[in-house]
DNA sequence: CGTTACATTTACGTTAACGTAAAGCACACT
DNA sequence: AGTGTGCTTTACGTTAACGTAAATGTAACG
């Protein structure tokens, strides 16, 4: 009959998720988390834990906190909002394309850099290859 | 015998390189460019053009402006500074590794997102898959 | 001489996602 | 009462690479 003590203190949250207290409070001000209050202290519920999981996952996906907030809100309202869902999907696809483009550009830059570095001793000259007569 | 008019105005530079005047002035304050002065106006020499090419290339490589400045300085002093060159190479390799790591992470995230988006209609549920009972 | 075009300096603003004090409750223990 | 631990709020600081005004200058055109 002891209450499940279903909540975590801020420190426990930090340890559990590998984030700082500042981060958790910050997320609260950004309306990403809504911990309960015992007087002045925060108590993070199972919901908060689930949301934080999503937040971190969203960050891995490259979403901004604001985007994540919107996604979480939609999710909260129950997925019955088809139009919104579609827009969400569009956002997701956009992000995907951006990421792919980014990755491709990275790939190019990496290839460039690799050949430059491998090509010889003087990577500087390689780096500067496009500059004829930089020093007259 | 007409002087080659070998310099470009700031606007011509902007057009030639697709950057803003602010950017060029900013680069000057950062000691990346050293345009000549005709009274108050800037005149960008061939050297400046070469340097700007390198700057933009360096950015494509993911170097910061400060890193670029150092590289340009080393290059300017003539490549006779072997130790420096080696350190430079090390920097380049570090950057390469960072970029590869970044690219790999991006690859992972992309793969994730792709399966999520493809897997079904509800990308939201997919996005939220790790959150059981987010809405009790 | 007035306008237009282009240029200049100075300096505050922007963005994201927190970091980092500073100062102070609120309890538990001793 | 004192000490310590954990938590709180408030609020300024950080970083990079410029953006964006504001006020002014100068040179040529008409």
Coordinates of C-alpha atoms (C1' of nucleotides) in Angstrom, one line a residue:
Chain A
X1 CA 0.0 0.0 0.0
X2 CA 3.0 2.3 -0.2
X3 CA 2.5 4.7 -3.0
X4 CA 4.4 3.5 -6.0
X5 CA 6.6 6.6 -5.7
X6 CA 6.2 6.7 -9.4
X7 CA 8.1 9.9 -9.9
X8 CA 11.7 10.8 -10.1
X9 CA 13.6 13.7 -8.6
X10 CA 15.5 16.0 -11.0
X11 CA 18.7 14.3 -10.1
X12 CA 17.4 10.9 -10.7
X13 CA 16.2 12.0 -14.1
X14 CA 19.6 13.4 -14.9
X15 CA 21.2 10.1 -14.1
X16 CA 18.6 8.1 -15.9
X17 CA 18.9 10.1 -19.1
X18 CA 22.3 11.6 -19.0
X19 CA 21.2 15.2 -19.1
X20 CA 21.8 18.1 -16.8
X21 CA 19.2 19.6 -14.4
X22 CA 19.5 22.9 -16.4
X23 CA 18.4 21.0 -19.4
X24 CA 15.3 19.6 -17.7
X25 CA 14.3 22.9 -16.4
X26 CA 14.9 24.4 -19.8
X27 CA 12.7 21.9 -21.4
X28 CA 10.0 22.7 -18.9
X29 CA 10.2 26.4 -19.7
X30 CA 9.9 25.4 -23.4
X31 CA 6.8 23.4 -22.5
X32 CA 8.3 20.1 -23.4
X33 CA 8.0 18.6 -20.0
X34 CA 5.4 19.1 -17.2
X35 CA 6.7 17.7 -14.0
X36 CA 4.5 17.7 -11.0
X37 CA 5.3 19.9 -8.0
X38 CA 5.6 19.0 -4.4
X39 CA 5.7 22.5 -3.0
X40 CA 8.8 23.7 -4.8
X41 CA 10.3 20.5 -6.0
X42 CA 9.8 18.8 -9.3
X43 CA 8.6 15.3 -9.7
X44 CA 9.0 13.7 -13.1
X45 CA 6.2 11.3 -13.9
X46 CA 6.2 8.3 -16.2
X47 CA 4.7 10.7 -18.8
X48 CA 7.6 13.0 -18.5
X49 CA 10.0 10.1 -18.9
X50 CA 8.2 9.0 -22.0
X51 CA 8.3 12.6 -23.4
X52 CA 12.0 13.0 -22.6
X53 CA 12.6 9.8 -24.4
X54 CA 10.8 11.2 -27.4
X55 CA 12.7 14.5 -27.1
X56 CA 16.0 12.9 -27.1
X57 CA 15.0 10.7 -30.0
X58 CA 13.8 13.7 -31.8
X59 CA 17.1 15.4 -31.3
X60 CA 18.8 12.4 -32.8
X61 CA 16.6 12.9 -35.8
X62 CA 17.8 16.4 -36.1
X63 CA 14.5 18.1 -35.1
X64 CA 14.7 21.3 -33.3
X65 CA 13.1 21.6 -29.8
X66 CA 10.3 23.6 -31.3
X67 CA 9.6 21.0 -33.9
X68 CA 9.6 18.4 -31.2
X69 CA 7.2 20.3 -29.1
X70 CA 4.8 20.5 -31.9
X71 CA 5.1 16.8 -32.6
X72 CA 4.5 16.0 -29.0
X73 CA 1.5 18.2 -28.8
X74 CA 0.0 16.5 -31.8
X75 CA 0.6 13.2 -30.3
X76 CA -0.9 14.2 -27.1
X77 CA -4.1 15.3 -28.7
X78 CA -4.6 11.8 -29.9
X79 CA -3.7 11.0 -33.5
X80 CA -7.2 11.8 -34.7
X81 CA -6.0 14.9 -36.5
X82 CA -5.4 13.5 -40.0
X83 CA -4.5 16.8 -41.6
X84 CA -2.0 17.6 -39.0
X85 CA -0.6 14.2 -39.3
X86 CA -0.1 14.6 -43.0
X87 CA 1.7 17.9 -42.4
X88 CA 3.8 16.2 -39.8
X89 CA 4.7 13.6 -42.3
X90 CA 5.6 16.3 -44.8
X91 CA 7.8 17.8 -42.2
X92 CA 9.4 14.5 -41.6
X93 CA 10.1 14.0 -45.2
X94 CA 11.5 17.4 -45.6
X95 CA 13.8 16.8 -42.7
X96 CA 14.8 13.5 -44.3
X97 CA 15.7 15.2 -47.6
X98 CA 17.7 17.9 -45.8
X99 CA 19.6 15.3 -43.9
X100 CA 20.3 13.3 -47.0
X101 CA 21.5 16.4 -48.8
X102 CA 23.6 17.2 -45.8
X103 CA 25.0 13.8 -45.8
X104 CA 25.8 13.9 -49.5
X105 CA 27.6 17.2 -49.1
X106 CA 29.5 15.8 -46.3
X107 CA 30.4 12.9 -48.4
X108 CA 31.7 15.1 -51.1
X109 CA 33.7 17.2 -48.7
X110 CA 35.1 14.1 -47.1
X111 CA 36.1 12.7 -50.4
X112 CA 37.8 15.9 -51.3
X113 CA 39.6 16.2 -48.0
X114 CA 40.7 12.5 -48.2
X115 CA 42.3 12.8 -51.6
X116 CA 43.9 16.0 -50.5
X117 CA 45.3 14.5 -47.4
X118 CA 46.4 11.3 -49.2
X119 CA 47.7 12.8 -52.3
X120 CA 51.0 13.9 -50.9
X121 CA 52.9 15.5 -48.1
X122 CA 51.6 18.9 -48.7
X123 CA 48.0 19.1 -47.8
X124 CA 48.3 22.8 -47.5
X125 CA 49.2 23.1 -51.2
X126 CA 46.2 20.8 -51.9
X127 CA 44.0 23.0 -49.8
X128 CA 45.3 25.9 -51.7
X129 CA 45.3 24.3 -55.1
X130 CA 42.7 26.6 -56.5
X131 CA 44.8 29.6 -55.7
X132 CA 47.4 30.4 -58.2
X133 CA 49.9 33.0 -57.1
X134 CA 48.4 33.7 -53.8
X135 CA 51.9 34.9 -52.9
X136 CA 52.9 36.8 -56.0
Chain B
X1 CA 49.7 51.1 -70.6
X2 CA 46.5 51.6 -68.8
X3 CA 46.8 50.3 -65.3
X4 CA 45.4 46.8 -65.3
X5 CA 42.6 48.0 -63.0
X6 CA 43.4 44.8 -61.3
X7 CA 41.1 45.3 -58.4
X8 CA 37.4 44.8 -57.8
X9 CA 35.0 47.0 -55.9
X10 CA 33.2 45.5 -53.0
X11 CA 30.0 45.1 -55.1
X12 CA 31.9 43.4 -57.9
X13 CA 33.3 41.0 -55.3
X14 CA 29.9 40.2 -54.0
X15 CA 28.6 39.5 -57.5
X16 CA 31.7 37.4 -58.4
X17 CA 31.6 35.3 -55.3
X18 CA 28.0 35.4 -54.2
X19 CA 28.6 36.9 -50.8
X20 CA 27.3 40.0 -49.1
X21 CA 29.3 43.2 -48.5
X22 CA 28.9 42.6 -44.8
X23 CA 30.6 39.3 -45.2
X24 CA 33.6 40.8 -47.0
X25 CA 34.0 43.5 -44.4
X26 CA 33.5 40.9 -41.7
X27 CA 36.3 38.8 -43.2
X28 CA 38.5 41.9 -43.2
X29 CA 38.0 42.5 -39.5
X30 CA 38.8 38.9 -39.0
X31 CA 42.0 39.4 -40.9
X32 CA 41.1 37.0 -43.6
X33 CA 41.2 39.6 -46.4
X34 CA 43.3 42.7 -46.8
X35 CA 41.8 44.9 -49.5
X36 CA 43.7 48.0 -50.5
X37 CA 42.2 51.4 -49.8
X38 CA 41.6 54.3 -52.1
X39 CA 40.8 56.8 -49.5
X40 CA 37.9 55.2 -47.9
X41 CA 36.9 52.6 -50.5
X42 CA 38.1 49.0 -50.6
X43 CA 39.8 47.5 -53.6
X44 CA 40.1 43.8 -53.7
X45 CA 43.2 42.5 -55.3
X46 CA 43.9 39.2 -57.0
X47 CA 45.4 38.1 -53.8
X48 CA 42.1 38.8 -52.0
X49 CA 40.3 36.9 -54.6
X50 CA 42.6 34.0 -54.2
X51 CA 42.1 34.1 -50.5
X52 CA 38.4 34.4 -50.7
X53 CA 38.4 31.3 -52.9
X54 CA 40.3 29.5 -50.2
X55 CA 38.0 30.8 -47.5
X56 CA 34.9 29.6 -49.3
X57 CA 36.6 26.3 -50.0
X58 CA 37.6 26.0 -46.4
X59 CA 34.0 26.5 -45.3
X60 CA 33.0 23.8 -47.7
X61 CA 35.4 21.6 -45.8
X62 CA 33.8 22.5 -42.6
X63 CA 36.6 24.6 -41.2
X64 CA 35.8 27.5 -39.0
X65 CA 36.9 31.0 -40.0
X66 CA 39.5 31.0 -37.4
X67 CA 41.0 27.7 -38.6
X68 CA 40.9 29.1 -42.1
X69 CA 42.8 32.2 -41.0
X70 CA 45.5 30.0 -39.5
X71 CA 45.8 27.9 -42.6
X72 CA 46.0 31.0 -44.8
X73 CA 48.7 32.5 -42.5
X74 CA 50.8 29.4 -42.7
X75 CA 50.4 29.3 -46.4
X76 CA 51.4 32.9 -46.6
X77 CA 54.6 32.4 -44.7
X78 CA 55.6 30.0 -47.3
X79 CA 55.4 26.3 -46.6
X80 CA 58.8 26.1 -44.9
X81 CA 57.4 25.6 -41.5
X82 CA 57.4 21.8 -41.3
X83 CA 56.2 21.4 -37.7
X84 CA 53.4 23.8 -38.3
X85 CA 52.5 21.9 -41.5
X86 CA 52.3 18.7 -39.6
X87 CA 50.1 20.2 -37.0
X88 CA 48.0 21.5 -39.8
X89 CA 47.7 18.0 -41.3
X90 CA 46.7 16.7 -37.9
X91 CA 44.0 19.3 -37.8
X92 CA 42.9 18.3 -41.2
X93 CA 42.7 14.6 -40.2
X94 CA 40.8 15.4 -37.1
X95 CA 38.3 17.3 -39.1
X96 CA 38.0 14.5 -41.5
X97 CA 37.3 12.1 -38.7
X98 CA 34.7 14.4 -37.2
X99 CA 33.1 14.7 -40.5
X100 CA 33.0 11.0 -41.1
X101 CA 31.5 10.4 -37.6
X102 CA 29.0 13.1 -38.4
X103 CA 28.2 11.5 -41.7
X104 CA 27.8 8.1 -40.1
X105 CA 25.5 9.4 -37.4
X106 CA 23.5 11.1 -40.1
X107 CA 23.4 7.8 -42.0
X108 CA 21.9 6.1 -38.9
X109 CA 19.4 8.8 -38.3
X110 CA 18.4 8.8 -41.9
X111 CA 17.9 5.0 -41.9
X112 CA 15.8 5.3 -38.8
X113 CA 13.7 8.0 -40.2
X114 CA 13.3 6.2 -43.5
X115 CA 12.0 3.0 -42.0
X116 CA 9.7 5.0 -39.8
X117 CA 8.2 7.0 -42.6
X118 CA 8.0 3.9 -44.9
X119 CA 6.7 1.6 -42.3
X120 CA 3.1 2.7 -42.4
X121 CA 0.7 5.6 -42.4
X122 CA 1.4 6.7 -38.8
X123 CA 4.8 8.2 -38.7
X124 CA 3.8 9.8 -35.5
X125 CA 3.3 6.5 -33.8
X126 CA 6.6 5.4 -35.2
X127 CA 8.2 8.5 -33.9
X128 CA 6.6 7.7 -30.6
X129 CA 7.2 4.0 -30.6
X130 CA 9.4 4.1 -27.7
X131 CA 6.8 5.7 -25.5
X132 CA 4.3 3.3 -24.1
X133 CA 1.3 5.0 -22.5
X134 CA 2.4 8.6 -23.1
X135 CA -1.3 9.4 -22.7
X136 CA -2.4 7.2 -19.9
Chain C
dC1 C1' 22.9 72.1 -56.8
dG2 C1' 20.0 68.1 -56.1
dT3 C1' 19.6 63.3 -56.7
dT4 C1' 21.2 58.8 -57.2
dA5 C1' 24.4 55.2 -56.6
dC6 C1' 27.6 53.1 -54.0
dA7 C1' 30.4 53.2 -50.1
dT8 C1' 31.8 53.7 -45.2
dT9 C1' 31.8 53.1 -39.9
dT10 C1' 29.5 52.0 -35.6
dA11 C1' 27.0 49.2 -33.1
dC12 C1' 23.2 46.5 -31.5
dG13 C1' 20.4 42.2 -32.9
dT14 C1' 19.9 37.3 -34.1
dT15 C1' 19.7 32.0 -33.2
dA16 C1' 19.8 27.6 -30.4
dA17 C1' 20.4 25.3 -26.6
dC18 C1' 21.9 25.4 -22.9
dG19 C1' 26.2 26.9 -19.2
dT20 C1' 27.2 29.2 -15.1
dA21 C1' 27.0 31.8 -11.3
dA22 C1' 24.4 33.9 -7.3
dA23 C1' 21.4 33.7 -3.6
dG24 C1' 18.2 31.4 -1.0
dC25 C1' 14.6 27.8 0.6
dA26 C1' 13.6 23.2 2.9
dC27 C1' 14.7 19.2 5.4
dA28 C1' 17.5 15.8 7.7
dC29 C1' 20.8 14.8 10.8
dT30 C1' 23.7 15.8 14.9
Chain D
dA1 C1' 21.7 25.8 16.6
dG2 C1' 24.6 24.4 13.0
dT3 C1' 25.8 21.7 8.9
dG4 C1' 25.0 19.5 4.7
dT5 C1' 22.4 18.1 0.7
dG6 C1' 19.4 18.8 -2.8
dC7 C1' 16.6 21.8 -4.9
dT8 C1' 14.8 26.3 -6.3
dT9 C1' 14.5 30.8 -9.1
dT10 C1' 16.6 34.7 -11.6
dA11 C1' 19.3 36.3 -14.9
dC12 C1' 23.4 37.2 -17.4
dG13 C1' 27.0 34.7 -20.5
dT14 C1' 28.4 31.9 -24.5
dT15 C1' 29.4 30.8 -29.7
dA16 C1' 29.6 31.7 -34.8
dA17 C1' 28.8 34.2 -38.6
dC18 C1' 27.0 37.3 -40.1
dG19 C1' 22.1 40.6 -40.5
dT20 C1' 20.3 45.0 -40.1
dA21 C1' 19.7 49.5 -39.2
dA22 C1' 21.5 54.4 -38.7
dA23 C1' 24.1 58.1 -39.9
dT24 C1' 27.4 59.8 -42.9
dG25 C1' 30.6 60.4 -47.1
dT26 C1' 31.8 61.1 -51.8
dA27 C1' 31.6 60.9 -56.7
dA28 C1' 29.3 61.3 -60.9
dC29 C1' 25.1 62.5 -63.5
dG30 C1' 21.9 65.9 -65.1

